[in-house]
Short mmCIF file of N, CA and C in Angstrom, two decimals:
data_model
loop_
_atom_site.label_atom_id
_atom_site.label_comp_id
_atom_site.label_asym_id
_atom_site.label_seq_id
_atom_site.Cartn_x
_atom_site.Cartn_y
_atom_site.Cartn_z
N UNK A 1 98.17 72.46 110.42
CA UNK A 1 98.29 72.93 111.79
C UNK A 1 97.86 74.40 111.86
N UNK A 2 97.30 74.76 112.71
CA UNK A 2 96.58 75.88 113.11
C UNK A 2 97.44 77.21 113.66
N UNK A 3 97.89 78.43 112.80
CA UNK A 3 98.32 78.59 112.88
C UNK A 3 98.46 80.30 114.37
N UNK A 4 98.83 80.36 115.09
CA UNK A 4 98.39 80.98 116.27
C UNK A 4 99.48 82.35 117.08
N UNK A 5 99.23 83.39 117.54
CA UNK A 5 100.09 84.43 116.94
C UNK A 5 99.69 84.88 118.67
N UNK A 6 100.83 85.05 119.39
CA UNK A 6 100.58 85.45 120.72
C UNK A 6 101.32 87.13 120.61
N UNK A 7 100.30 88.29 121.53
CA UNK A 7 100.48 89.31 122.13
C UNK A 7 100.23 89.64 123.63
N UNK A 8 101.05 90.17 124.56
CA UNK A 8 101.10 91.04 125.36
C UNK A 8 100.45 92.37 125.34
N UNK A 9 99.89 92.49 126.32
CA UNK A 9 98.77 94.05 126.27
C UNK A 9 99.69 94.78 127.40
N UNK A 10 99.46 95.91 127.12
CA UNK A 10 100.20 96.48 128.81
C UNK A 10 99.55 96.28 129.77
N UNK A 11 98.85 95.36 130.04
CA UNK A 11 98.29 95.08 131.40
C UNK A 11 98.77 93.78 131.23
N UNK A 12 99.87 93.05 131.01
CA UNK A 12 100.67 91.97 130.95
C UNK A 12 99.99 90.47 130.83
N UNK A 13 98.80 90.72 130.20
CA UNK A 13 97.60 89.69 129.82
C UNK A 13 98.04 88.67 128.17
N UNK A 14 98.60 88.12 128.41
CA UNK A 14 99.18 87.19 126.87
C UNK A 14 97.66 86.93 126.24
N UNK A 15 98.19 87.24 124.98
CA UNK A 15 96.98 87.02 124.45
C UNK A 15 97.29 86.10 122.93
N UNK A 16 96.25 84.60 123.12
CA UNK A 16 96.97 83.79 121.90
C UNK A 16 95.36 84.12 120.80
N UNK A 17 96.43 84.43 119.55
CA UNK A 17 94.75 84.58 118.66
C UNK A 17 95.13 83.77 117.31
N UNK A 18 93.72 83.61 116.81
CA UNK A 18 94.16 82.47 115.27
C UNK A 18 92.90 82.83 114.57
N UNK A 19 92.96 82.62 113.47
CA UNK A 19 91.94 83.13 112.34
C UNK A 19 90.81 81.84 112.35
N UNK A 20 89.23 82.60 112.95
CA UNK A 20 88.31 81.58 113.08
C UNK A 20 88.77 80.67 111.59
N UNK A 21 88.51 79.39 111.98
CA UNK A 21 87.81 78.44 111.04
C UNK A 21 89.48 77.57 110.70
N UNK A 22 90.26 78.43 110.94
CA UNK A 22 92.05 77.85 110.39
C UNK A 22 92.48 76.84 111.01
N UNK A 23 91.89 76.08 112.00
CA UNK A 23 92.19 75.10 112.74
C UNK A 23 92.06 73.59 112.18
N UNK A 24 90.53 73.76 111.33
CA UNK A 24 90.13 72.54 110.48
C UNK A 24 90.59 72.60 109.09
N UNK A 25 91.16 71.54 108.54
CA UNK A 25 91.99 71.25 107.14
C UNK A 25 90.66 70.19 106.23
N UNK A 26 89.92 70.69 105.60
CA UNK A 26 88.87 70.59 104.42
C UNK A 26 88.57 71.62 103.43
N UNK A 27 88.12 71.10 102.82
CA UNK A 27 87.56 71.34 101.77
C UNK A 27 86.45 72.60 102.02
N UNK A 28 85.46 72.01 102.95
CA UNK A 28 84.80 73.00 104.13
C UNK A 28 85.08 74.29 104.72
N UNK A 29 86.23 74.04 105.23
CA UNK A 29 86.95 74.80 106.07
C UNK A 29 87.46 76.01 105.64
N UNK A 30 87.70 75.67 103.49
CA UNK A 30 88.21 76.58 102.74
C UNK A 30 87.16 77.42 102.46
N UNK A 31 86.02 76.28 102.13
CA UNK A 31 84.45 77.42 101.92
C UNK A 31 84.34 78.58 102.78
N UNK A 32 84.17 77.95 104.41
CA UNK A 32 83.90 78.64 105.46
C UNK A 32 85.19 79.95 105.11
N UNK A 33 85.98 79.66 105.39
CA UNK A 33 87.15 81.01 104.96
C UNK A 33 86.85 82.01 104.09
N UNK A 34 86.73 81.22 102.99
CA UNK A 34 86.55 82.24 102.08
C UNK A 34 85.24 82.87 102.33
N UNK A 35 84.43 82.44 102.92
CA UNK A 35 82.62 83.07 103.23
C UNK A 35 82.53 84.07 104.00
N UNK A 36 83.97 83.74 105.22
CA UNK A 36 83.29 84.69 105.84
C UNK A 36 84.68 86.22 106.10
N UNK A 37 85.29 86.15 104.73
CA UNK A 37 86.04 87.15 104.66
C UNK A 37 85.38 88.43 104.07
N UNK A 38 85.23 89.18 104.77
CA UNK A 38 84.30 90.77 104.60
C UNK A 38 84.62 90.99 103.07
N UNK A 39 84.19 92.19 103.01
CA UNK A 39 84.30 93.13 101.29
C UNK A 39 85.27 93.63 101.70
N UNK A 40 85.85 94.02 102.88
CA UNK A 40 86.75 95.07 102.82
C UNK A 40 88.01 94.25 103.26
N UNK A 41 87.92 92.87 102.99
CA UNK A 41 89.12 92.08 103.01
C UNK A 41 89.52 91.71 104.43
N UNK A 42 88.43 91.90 105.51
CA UNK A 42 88.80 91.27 106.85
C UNK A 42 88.92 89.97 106.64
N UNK A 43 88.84 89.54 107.72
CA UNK A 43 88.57 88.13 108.40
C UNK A 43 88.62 88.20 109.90
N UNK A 44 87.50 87.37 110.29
CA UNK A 44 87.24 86.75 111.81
C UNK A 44 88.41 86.54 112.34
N UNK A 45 88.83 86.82 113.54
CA UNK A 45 90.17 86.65 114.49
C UNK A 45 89.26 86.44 115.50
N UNK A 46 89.82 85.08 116.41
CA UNK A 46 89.20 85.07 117.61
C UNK A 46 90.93 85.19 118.75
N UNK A 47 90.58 85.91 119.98
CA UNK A 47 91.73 85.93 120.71
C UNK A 47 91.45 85.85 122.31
N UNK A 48 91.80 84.62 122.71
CA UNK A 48 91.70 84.44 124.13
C UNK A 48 92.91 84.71 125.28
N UNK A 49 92.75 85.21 125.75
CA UNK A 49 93.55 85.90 127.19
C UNK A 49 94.21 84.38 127.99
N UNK A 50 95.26 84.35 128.58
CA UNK A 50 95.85 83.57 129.83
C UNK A 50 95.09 84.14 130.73
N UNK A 51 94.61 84.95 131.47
CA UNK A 51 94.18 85.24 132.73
C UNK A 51 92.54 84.90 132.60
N UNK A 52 92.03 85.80 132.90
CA UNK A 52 90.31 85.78 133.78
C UNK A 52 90.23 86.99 132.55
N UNK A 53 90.30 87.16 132.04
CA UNK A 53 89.39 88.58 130.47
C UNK A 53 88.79 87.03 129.58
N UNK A 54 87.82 88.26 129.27
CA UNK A 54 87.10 87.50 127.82
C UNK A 54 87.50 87.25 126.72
N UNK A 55 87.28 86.30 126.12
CA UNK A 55 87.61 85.92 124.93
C UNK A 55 87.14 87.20 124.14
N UNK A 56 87.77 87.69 122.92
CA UNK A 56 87.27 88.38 121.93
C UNK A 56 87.50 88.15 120.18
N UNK A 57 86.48 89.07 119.97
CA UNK A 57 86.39 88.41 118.36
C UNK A 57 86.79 89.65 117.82
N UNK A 58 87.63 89.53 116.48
CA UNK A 58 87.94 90.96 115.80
C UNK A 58 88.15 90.69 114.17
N UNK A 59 88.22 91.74 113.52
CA UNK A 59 88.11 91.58 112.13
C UNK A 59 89.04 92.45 111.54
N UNK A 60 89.81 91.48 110.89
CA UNK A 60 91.55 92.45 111.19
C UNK A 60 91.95 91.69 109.47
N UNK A 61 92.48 92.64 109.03
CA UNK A 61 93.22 92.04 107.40
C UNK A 61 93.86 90.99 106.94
N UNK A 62 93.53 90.45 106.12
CA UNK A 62 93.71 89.11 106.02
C UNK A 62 95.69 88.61 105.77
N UNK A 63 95.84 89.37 106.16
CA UNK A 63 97.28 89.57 106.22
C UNK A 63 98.01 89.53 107.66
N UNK A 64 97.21 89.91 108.50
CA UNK A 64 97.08 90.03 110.12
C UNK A 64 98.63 89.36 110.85
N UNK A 65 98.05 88.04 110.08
CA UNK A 65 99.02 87.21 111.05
C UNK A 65 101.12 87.55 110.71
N UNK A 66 101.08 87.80 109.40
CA UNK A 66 102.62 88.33 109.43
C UNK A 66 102.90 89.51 108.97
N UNK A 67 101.99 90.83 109.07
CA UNK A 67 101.79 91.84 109.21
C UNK A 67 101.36 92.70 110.26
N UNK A 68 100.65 92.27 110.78
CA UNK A 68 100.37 93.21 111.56
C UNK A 68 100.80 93.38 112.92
N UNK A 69 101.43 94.64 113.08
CA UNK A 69 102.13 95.27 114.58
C UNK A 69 101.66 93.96 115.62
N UNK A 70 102.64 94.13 116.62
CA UNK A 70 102.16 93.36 117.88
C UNK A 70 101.24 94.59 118.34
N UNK A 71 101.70 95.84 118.41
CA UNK A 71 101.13 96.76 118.98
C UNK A 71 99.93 97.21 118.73
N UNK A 72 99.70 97.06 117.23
CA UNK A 72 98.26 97.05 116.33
C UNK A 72 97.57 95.88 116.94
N UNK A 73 97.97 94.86 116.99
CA UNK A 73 96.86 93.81 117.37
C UNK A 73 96.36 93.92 118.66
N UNK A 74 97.19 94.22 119.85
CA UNK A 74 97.67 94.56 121.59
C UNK A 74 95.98 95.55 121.27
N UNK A 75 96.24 96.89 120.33
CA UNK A 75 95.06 98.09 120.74
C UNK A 75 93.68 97.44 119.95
N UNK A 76 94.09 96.61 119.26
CA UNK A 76 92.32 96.14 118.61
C UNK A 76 91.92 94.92 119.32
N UNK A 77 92.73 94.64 120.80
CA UNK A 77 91.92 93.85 121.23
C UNK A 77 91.77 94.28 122.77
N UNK A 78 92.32 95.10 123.15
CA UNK A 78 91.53 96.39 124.02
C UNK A 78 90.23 97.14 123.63
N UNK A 79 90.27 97.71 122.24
CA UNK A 79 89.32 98.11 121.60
C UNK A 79 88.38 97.34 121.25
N UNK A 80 88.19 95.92 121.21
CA UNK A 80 86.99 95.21 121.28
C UNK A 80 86.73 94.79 122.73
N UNK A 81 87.26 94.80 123.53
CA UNK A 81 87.02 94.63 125.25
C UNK A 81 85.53 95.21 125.45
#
């Protein structure tokens, strides 16, 4: 199961995000992961808005999901806006 990590921005916009590719359970899926995790230990985050904003893509530590601030995630996805 895909695992999916919701933030609030101060403009009260929920925002649900999940690590591209984490949705599909293969063999594949592990390739794709591991391929497309940077040198500097990112990984692809995609995060879509409840309202009318754009979807955005971000590249956030592969730790992201039970590390990182709500507040850290809230400004790096303003900062990719």
């Amino acid at each position: 199961m895909m695992k999916q990590r919701e933030v609030t921005d101060k403009h009260n916009t929920t925002w649900t995000c999940a690590q591209a590719y984490a949705a599909i359970e293969s063999a594949a899926t592990e390739e794709a992961v591991a391929k497309s995790e940077t040198d500097e230990g990112n990984v692809p985050v995609v995060c879509t808005p409840s309202g009318g904003a754009q979807t955005v893509r971000l590249e956030l530590p592969k730790d992201w999901f039970d590390n990182l601030p709500d507040e850290e995630l809230a400004q790096a996805i303003q900062a990719a806006q």
